mmCIF file of C-alpha atoms and ligand atoms in Angstrom:
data_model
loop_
_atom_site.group_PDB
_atom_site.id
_atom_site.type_symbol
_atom_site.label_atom_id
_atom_site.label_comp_id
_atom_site.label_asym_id
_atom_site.label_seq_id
_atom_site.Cartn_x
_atom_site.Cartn_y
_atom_site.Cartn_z
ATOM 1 C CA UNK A 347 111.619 57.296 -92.507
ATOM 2 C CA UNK A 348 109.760 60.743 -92.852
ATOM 3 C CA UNK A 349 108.522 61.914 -89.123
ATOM 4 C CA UNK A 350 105.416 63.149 -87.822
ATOM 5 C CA UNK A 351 106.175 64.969 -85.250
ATOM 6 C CA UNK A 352 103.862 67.559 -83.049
ATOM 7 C CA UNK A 353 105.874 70.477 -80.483
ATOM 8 C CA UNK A 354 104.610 71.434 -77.103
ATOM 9 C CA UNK A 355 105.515 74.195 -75.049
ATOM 10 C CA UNK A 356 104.132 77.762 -73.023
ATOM 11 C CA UNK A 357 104.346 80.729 -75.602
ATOM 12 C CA UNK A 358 108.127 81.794 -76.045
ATOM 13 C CA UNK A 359 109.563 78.434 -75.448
ATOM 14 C CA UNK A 360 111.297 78.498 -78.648
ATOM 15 C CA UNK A 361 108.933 75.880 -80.771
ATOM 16 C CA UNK A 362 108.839 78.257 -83.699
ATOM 17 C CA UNK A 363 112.678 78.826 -83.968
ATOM 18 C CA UNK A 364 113.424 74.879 -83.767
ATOM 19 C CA UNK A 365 110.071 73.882 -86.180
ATOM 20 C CA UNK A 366 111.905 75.743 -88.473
ATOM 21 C CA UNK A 367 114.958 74.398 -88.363
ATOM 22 C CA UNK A 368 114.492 71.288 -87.576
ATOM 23 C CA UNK A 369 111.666 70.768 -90.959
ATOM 24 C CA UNK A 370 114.494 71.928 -92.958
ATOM 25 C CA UNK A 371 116.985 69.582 -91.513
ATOM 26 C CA UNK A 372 114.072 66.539 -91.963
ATOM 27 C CA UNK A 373 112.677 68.030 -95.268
ATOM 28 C CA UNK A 374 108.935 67.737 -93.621
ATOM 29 C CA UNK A 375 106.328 70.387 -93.572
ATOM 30 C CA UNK A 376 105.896 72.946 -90.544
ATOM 31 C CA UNK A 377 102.605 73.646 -89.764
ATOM 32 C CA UNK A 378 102.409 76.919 -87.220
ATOM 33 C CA UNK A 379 98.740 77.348 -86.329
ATOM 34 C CA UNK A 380 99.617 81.035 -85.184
ATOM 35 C CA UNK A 381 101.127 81.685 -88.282
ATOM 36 C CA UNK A 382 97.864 80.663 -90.120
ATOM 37 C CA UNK A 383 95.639 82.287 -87.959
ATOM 38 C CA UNK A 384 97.422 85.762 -88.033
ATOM 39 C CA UNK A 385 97.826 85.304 -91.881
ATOM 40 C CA UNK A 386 94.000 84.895 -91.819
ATOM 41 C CA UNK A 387 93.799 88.100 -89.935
ATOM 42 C CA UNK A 388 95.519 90.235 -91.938
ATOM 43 C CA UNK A 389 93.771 89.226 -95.424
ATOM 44 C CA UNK A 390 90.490 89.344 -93.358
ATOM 45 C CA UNK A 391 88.948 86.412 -94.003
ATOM 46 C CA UNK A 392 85.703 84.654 -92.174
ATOM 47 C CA UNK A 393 88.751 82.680 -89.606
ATOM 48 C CA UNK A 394 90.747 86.023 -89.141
ATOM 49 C CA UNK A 395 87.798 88.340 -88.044
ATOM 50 C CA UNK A 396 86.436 85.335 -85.756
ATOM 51 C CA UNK A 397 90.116 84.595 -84.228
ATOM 52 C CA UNK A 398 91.337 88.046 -83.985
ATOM 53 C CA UNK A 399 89.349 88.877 -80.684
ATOM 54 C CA UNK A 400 90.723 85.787 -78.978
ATOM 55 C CA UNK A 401 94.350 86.407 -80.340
ATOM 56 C CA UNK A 402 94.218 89.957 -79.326
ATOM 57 C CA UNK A 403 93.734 88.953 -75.506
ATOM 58 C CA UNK A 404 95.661 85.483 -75.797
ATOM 59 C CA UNK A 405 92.922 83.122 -75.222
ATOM 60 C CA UNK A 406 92.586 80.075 -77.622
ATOM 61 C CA UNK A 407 90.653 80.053 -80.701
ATOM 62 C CA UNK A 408 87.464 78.274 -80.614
ATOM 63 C CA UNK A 409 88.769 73.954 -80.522
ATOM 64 C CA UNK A 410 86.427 73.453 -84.008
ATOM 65 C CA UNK A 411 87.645 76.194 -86.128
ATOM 66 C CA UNK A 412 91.733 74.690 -85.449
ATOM 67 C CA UNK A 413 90.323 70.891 -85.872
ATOM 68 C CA UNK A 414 88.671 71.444 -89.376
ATOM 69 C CA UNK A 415 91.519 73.337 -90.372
ATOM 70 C CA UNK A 416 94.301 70.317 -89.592
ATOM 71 C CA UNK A 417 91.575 67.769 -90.854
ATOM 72 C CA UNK A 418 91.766 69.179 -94.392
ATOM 73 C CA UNK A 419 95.498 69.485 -94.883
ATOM 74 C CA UNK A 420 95.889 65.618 -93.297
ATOM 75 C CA UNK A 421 92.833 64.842 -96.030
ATOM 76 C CA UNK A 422 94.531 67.297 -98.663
ATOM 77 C CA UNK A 423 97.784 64.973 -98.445
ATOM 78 C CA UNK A 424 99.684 68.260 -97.491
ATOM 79 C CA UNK A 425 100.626 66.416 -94.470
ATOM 80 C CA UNK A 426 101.981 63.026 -96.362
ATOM 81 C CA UNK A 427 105.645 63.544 -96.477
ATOM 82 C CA UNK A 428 105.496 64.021 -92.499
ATOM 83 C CA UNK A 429 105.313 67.366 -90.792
ATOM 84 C CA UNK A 430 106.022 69.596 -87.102
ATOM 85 C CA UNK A 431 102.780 70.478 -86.236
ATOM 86 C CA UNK A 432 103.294 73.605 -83.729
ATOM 87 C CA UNK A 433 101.248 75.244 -81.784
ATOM 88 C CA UNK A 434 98.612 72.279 -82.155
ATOM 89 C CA UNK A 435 97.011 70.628 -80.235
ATOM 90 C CA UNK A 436 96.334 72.550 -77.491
ATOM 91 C CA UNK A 437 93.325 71.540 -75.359
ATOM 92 C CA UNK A 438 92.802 68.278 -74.470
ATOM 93 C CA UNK A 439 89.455 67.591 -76.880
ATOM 94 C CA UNK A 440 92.025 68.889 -79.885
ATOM 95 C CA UNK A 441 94.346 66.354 -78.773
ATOM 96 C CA UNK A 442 91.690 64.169 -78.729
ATOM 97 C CA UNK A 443 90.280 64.906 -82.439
ATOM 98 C CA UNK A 444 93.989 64.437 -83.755
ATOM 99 C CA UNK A 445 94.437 61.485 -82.685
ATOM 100 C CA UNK A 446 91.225 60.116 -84.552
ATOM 101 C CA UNK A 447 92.798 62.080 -87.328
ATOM 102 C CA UNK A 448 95.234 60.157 -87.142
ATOM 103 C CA UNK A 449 93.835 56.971 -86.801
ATOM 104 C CA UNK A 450 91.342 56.958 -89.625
ATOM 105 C CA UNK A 451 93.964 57.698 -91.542
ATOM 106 C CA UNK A 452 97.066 55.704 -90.792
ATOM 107 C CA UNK A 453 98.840 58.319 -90.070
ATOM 108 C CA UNK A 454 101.747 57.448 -87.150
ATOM 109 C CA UNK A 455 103.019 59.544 -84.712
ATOM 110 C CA UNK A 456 106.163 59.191 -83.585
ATOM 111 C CA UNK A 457 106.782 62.129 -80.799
ATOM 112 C CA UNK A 458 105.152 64.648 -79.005
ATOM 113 C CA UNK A 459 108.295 67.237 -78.052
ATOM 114 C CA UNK A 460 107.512 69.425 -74.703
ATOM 115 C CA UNK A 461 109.936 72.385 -74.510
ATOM 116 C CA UNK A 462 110.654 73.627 -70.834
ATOM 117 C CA UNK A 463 111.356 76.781 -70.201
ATOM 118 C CA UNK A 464 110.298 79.255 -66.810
ATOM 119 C CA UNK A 465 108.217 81.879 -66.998
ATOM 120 C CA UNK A 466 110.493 84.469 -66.335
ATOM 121 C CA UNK A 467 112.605 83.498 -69.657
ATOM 122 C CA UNK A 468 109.284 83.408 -71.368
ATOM 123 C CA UNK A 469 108.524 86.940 -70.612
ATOM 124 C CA UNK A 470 112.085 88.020 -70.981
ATOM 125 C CA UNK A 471 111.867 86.077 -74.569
ATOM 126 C CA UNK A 472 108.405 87.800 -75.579
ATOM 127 C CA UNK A 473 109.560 91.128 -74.535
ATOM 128 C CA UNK A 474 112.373 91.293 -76.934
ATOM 129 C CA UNK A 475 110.463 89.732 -79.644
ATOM 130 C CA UNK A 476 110.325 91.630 -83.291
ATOM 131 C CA UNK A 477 109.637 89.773 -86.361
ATOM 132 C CA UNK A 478 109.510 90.846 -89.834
ATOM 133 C CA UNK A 479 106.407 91.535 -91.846
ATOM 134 C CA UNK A 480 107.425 90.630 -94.956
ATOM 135 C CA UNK A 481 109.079 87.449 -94.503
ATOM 136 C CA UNK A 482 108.386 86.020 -90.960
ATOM 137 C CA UNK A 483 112.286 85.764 -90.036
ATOM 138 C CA UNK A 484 111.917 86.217 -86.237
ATOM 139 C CA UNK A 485 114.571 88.250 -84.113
ATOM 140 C CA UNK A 486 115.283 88.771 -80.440
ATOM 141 C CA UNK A 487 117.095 90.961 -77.990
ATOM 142 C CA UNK A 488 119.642 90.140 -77.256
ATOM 143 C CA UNK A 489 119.405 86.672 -78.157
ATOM 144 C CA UNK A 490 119.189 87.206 -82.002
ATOM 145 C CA UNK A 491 119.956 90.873 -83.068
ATOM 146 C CA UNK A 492 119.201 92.406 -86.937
ATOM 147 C CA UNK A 493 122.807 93.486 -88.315
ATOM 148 C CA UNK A 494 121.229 97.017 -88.374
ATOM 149 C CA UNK A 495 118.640 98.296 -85.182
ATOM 150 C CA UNK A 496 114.949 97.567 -86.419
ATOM 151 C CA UNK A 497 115.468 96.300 -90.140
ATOM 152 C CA UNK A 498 115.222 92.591 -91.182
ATOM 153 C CA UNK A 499 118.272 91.324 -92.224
ATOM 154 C CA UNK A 500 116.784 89.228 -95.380
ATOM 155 C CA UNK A 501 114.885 91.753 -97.172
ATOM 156 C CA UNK A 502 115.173 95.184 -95.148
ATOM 157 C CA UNK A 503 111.447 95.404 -94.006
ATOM 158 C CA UNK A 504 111.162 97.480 -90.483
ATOM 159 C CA UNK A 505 111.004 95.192 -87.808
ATOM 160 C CA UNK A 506 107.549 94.821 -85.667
ATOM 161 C CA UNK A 507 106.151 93.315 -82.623
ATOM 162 C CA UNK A 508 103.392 91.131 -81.907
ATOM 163 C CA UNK A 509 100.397 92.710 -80.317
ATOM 164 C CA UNK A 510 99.967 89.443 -78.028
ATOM 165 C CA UNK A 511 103.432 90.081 -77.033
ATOM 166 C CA UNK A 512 102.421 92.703 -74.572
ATOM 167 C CA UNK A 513 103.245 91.473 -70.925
ATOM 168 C CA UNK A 514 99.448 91.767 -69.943
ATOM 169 C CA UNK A 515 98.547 89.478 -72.974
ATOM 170 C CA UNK A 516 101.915 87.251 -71.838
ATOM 171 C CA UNK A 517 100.672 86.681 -68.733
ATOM 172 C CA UNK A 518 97.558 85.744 -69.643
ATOM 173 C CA UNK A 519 98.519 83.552 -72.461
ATOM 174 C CA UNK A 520 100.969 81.855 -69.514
ATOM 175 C CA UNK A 521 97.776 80.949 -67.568
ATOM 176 C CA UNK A 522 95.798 79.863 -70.432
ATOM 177 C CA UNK A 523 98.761 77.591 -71.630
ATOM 178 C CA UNK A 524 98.546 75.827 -67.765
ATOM 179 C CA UNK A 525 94.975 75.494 -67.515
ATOM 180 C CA UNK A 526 94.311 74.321 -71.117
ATOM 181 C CA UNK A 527 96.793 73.472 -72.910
ATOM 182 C CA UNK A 528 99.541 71.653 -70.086
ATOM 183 C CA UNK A 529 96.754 68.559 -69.763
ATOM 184 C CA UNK A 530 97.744 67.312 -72.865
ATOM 185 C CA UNK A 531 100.848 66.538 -71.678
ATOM 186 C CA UNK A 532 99.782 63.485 -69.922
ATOM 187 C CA UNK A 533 97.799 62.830 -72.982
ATOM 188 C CA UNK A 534 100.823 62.148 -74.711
ATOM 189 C CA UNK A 535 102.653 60.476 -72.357
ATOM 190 C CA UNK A 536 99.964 57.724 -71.709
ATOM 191 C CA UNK A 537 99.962 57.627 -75.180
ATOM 192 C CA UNK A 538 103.499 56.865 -75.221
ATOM 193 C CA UNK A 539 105.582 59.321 -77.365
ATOM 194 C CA UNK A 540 106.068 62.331 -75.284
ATOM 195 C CA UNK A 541 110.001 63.776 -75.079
ATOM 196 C CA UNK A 542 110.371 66.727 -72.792
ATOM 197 C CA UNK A 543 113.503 68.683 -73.607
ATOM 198 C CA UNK A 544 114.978 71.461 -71.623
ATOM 199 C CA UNK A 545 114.743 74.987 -74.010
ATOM 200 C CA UNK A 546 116.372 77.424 -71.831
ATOM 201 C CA UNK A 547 119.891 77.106 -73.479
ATOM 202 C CA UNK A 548 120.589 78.935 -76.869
ATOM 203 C CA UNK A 549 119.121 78.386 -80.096
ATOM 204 C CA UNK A 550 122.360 76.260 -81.088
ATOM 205 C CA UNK A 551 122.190 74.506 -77.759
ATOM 206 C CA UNK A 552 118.221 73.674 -78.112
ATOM 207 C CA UNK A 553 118.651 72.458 -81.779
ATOM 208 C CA UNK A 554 121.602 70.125 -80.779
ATOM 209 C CA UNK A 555 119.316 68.403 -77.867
ATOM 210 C CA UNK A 556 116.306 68.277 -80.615
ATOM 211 C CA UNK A 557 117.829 66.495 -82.906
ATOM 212 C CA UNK A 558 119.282 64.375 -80.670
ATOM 213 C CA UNK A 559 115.705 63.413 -79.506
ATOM 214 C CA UNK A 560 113.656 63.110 -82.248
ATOM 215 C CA UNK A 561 116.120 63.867 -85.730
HETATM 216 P P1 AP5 B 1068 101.266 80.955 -81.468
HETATM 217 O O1 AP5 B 1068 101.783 81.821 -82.523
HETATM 218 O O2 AP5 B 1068 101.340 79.483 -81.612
HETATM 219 O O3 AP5 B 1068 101.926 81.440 -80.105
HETATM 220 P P2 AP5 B 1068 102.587 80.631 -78.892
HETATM 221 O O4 AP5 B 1068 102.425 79.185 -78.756
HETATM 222 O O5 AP5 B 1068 102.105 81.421 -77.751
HETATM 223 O O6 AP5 B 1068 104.024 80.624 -79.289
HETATM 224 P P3 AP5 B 1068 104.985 81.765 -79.674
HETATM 225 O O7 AP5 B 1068 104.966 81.931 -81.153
HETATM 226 O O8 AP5 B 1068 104.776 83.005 -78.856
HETATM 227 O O9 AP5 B 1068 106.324 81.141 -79.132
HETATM 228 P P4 AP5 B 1068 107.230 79.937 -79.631
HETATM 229 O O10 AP5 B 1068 107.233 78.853 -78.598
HETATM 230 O O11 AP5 B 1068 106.914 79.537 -81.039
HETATM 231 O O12 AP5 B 1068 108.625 80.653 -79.529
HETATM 232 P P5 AP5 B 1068 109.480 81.371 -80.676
HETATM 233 O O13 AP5 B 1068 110.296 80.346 -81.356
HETATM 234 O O14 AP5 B 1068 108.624 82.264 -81.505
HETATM 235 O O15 AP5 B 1068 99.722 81.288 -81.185
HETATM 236 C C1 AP5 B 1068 99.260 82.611 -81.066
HETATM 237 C C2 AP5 B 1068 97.767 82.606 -80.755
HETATM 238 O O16 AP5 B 1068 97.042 81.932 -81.818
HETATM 239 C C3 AP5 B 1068 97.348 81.859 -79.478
HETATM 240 O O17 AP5 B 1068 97.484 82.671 -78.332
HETATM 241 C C4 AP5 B 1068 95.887 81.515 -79.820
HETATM 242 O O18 AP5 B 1068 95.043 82.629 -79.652
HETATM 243 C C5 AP5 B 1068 95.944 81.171 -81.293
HETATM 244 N N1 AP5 B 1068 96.188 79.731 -81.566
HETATM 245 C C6 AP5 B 1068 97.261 79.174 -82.196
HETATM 246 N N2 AP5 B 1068 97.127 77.829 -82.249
HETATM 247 C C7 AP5 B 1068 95.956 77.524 -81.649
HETATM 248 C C8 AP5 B 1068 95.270 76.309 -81.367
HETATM 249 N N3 AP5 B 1068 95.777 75.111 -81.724
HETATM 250 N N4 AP5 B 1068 94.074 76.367 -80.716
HETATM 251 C C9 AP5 B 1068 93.534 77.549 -80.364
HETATM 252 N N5 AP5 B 1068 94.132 78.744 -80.572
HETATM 253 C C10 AP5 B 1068 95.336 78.735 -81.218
HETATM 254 O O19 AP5 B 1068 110.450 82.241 -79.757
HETATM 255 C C11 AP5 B 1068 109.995 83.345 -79.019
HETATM 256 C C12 AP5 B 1068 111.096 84.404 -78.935
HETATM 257 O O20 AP5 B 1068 112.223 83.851 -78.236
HETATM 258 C C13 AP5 B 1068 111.638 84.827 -80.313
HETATM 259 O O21 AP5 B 1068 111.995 86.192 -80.255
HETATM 260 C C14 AP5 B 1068 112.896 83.951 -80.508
HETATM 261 O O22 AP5 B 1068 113.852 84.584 -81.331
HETATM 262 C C15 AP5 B 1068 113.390 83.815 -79.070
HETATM 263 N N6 AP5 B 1068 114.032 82.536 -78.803
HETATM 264 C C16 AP5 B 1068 113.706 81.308 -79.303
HETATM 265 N N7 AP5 B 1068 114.520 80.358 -78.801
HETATM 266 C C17 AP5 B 1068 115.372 81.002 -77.949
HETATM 267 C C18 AP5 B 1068 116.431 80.555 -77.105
HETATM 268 N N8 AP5 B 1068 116.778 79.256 -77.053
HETATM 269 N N9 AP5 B 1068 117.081 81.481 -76.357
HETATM 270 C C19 AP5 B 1068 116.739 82.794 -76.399
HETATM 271 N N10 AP5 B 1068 115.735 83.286 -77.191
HETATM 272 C C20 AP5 B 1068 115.062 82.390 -77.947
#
């Protein structure tokens, strides 16, 4: 059966790494809303320049501009052969939308995956983030080291960070993420499909409990 699946979590609890993975493993689309959004800043477009002062200071993009953006790749069918949807919802009214999304169009959903980690190994995380420009492969220290200091391993672009990785922005993001976007998790749980997993082991150790869970 394909799976519909959406991840929860604070910033740097490891829902990128595992969406990865994990859509490989169930051959289903991943859907990173941060991923779209800072692709839409660097080409420019109408979405980037509006999102890019909210991203820069780690508040949440405006609930309509994410909403419309879901609601045509469910109505596209890009969605049809079941998906990881991370980094959305995150407000309460989102969650809200997506599950009328949902409903109008038959789509199920089968879990709603919280990752727990503490905020000190979120800011530990963040602060040895570096990701590649080129290809997206993500890398930490010292959890995930390049084979040679600052150069992606796939395709030898330098290595850069995230400007909303800065602790400031972290910090922030952290309080945003418990005043807006933790709600939800009651959302799903009345609603039945919410699995909280502990994410502070390693990637290996995460993936094994995931899949356990929800694969
Ligand atoms: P987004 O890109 O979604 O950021 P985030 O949720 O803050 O998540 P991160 O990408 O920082 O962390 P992650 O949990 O995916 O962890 P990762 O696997 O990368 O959003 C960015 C911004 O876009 C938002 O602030 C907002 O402005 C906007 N936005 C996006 N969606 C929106 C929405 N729906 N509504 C409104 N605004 C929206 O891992 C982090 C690091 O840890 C990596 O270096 C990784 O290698 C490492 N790591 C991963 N797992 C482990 C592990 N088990 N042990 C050790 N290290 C690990």
């Amino acid at each position: 059966m394909k799976k519909n699946l959406v991840f929860l979590g604070p910033p740097g609890s490891g829902k990128g790494t595992q969406a990865v993975r994990l859509a490989e493993k169930l051959t289903v689309a991943h859907v990173s809303t941060g991923d779209v959004l800072r692709n839409a800043v660097k080409e420019g477009t109408p979405l980037g320049k509006e999102a890019e002062t909210y991203m820069k200071k780690g508040e949440l993009v405006p609930d309509h501009l994410l909403v419309g953006l879901i609601e045509t790749m469910i109505t596209d069918g890009k969605l049809k052969d079941g998906f990881i949807l991370d980094g959305f919802p995150r407000t309460v009214p989102q969650a809200e939308s997506l599950k009328e999304m949902f409903d109008r169009n038959q789509v199920p959903l089968q879990a709603a995956v919280l990752f727990q980690v503490s905020d000190v190994e979120v800011v530990q995380r963040l602060s040895g983030r570096w990701f590649c420009p080129q290809c997206q492969a993500t890398y930490n220290y010292p959890a995930r080291v390049p084979e040679k200091e600052g150069v992606c391993d796939r395709d030898g672009a330098a290595l850069q960070r995230r400007p909303d990785d800065e602790e400031a922005v972290v910090r922030n993001r952290l309080e945003v993420y418990r005043k807006q976007t933790r709600p939800i998790v009651d959302f799903y749980r009345r609603e039945s499909v919410l699995r909280e997993i502990n994410a502070e082991g390693s990637p290996d150790e995460v993936f094994e409990v995931l899949v356990r869970e929800v694969g």
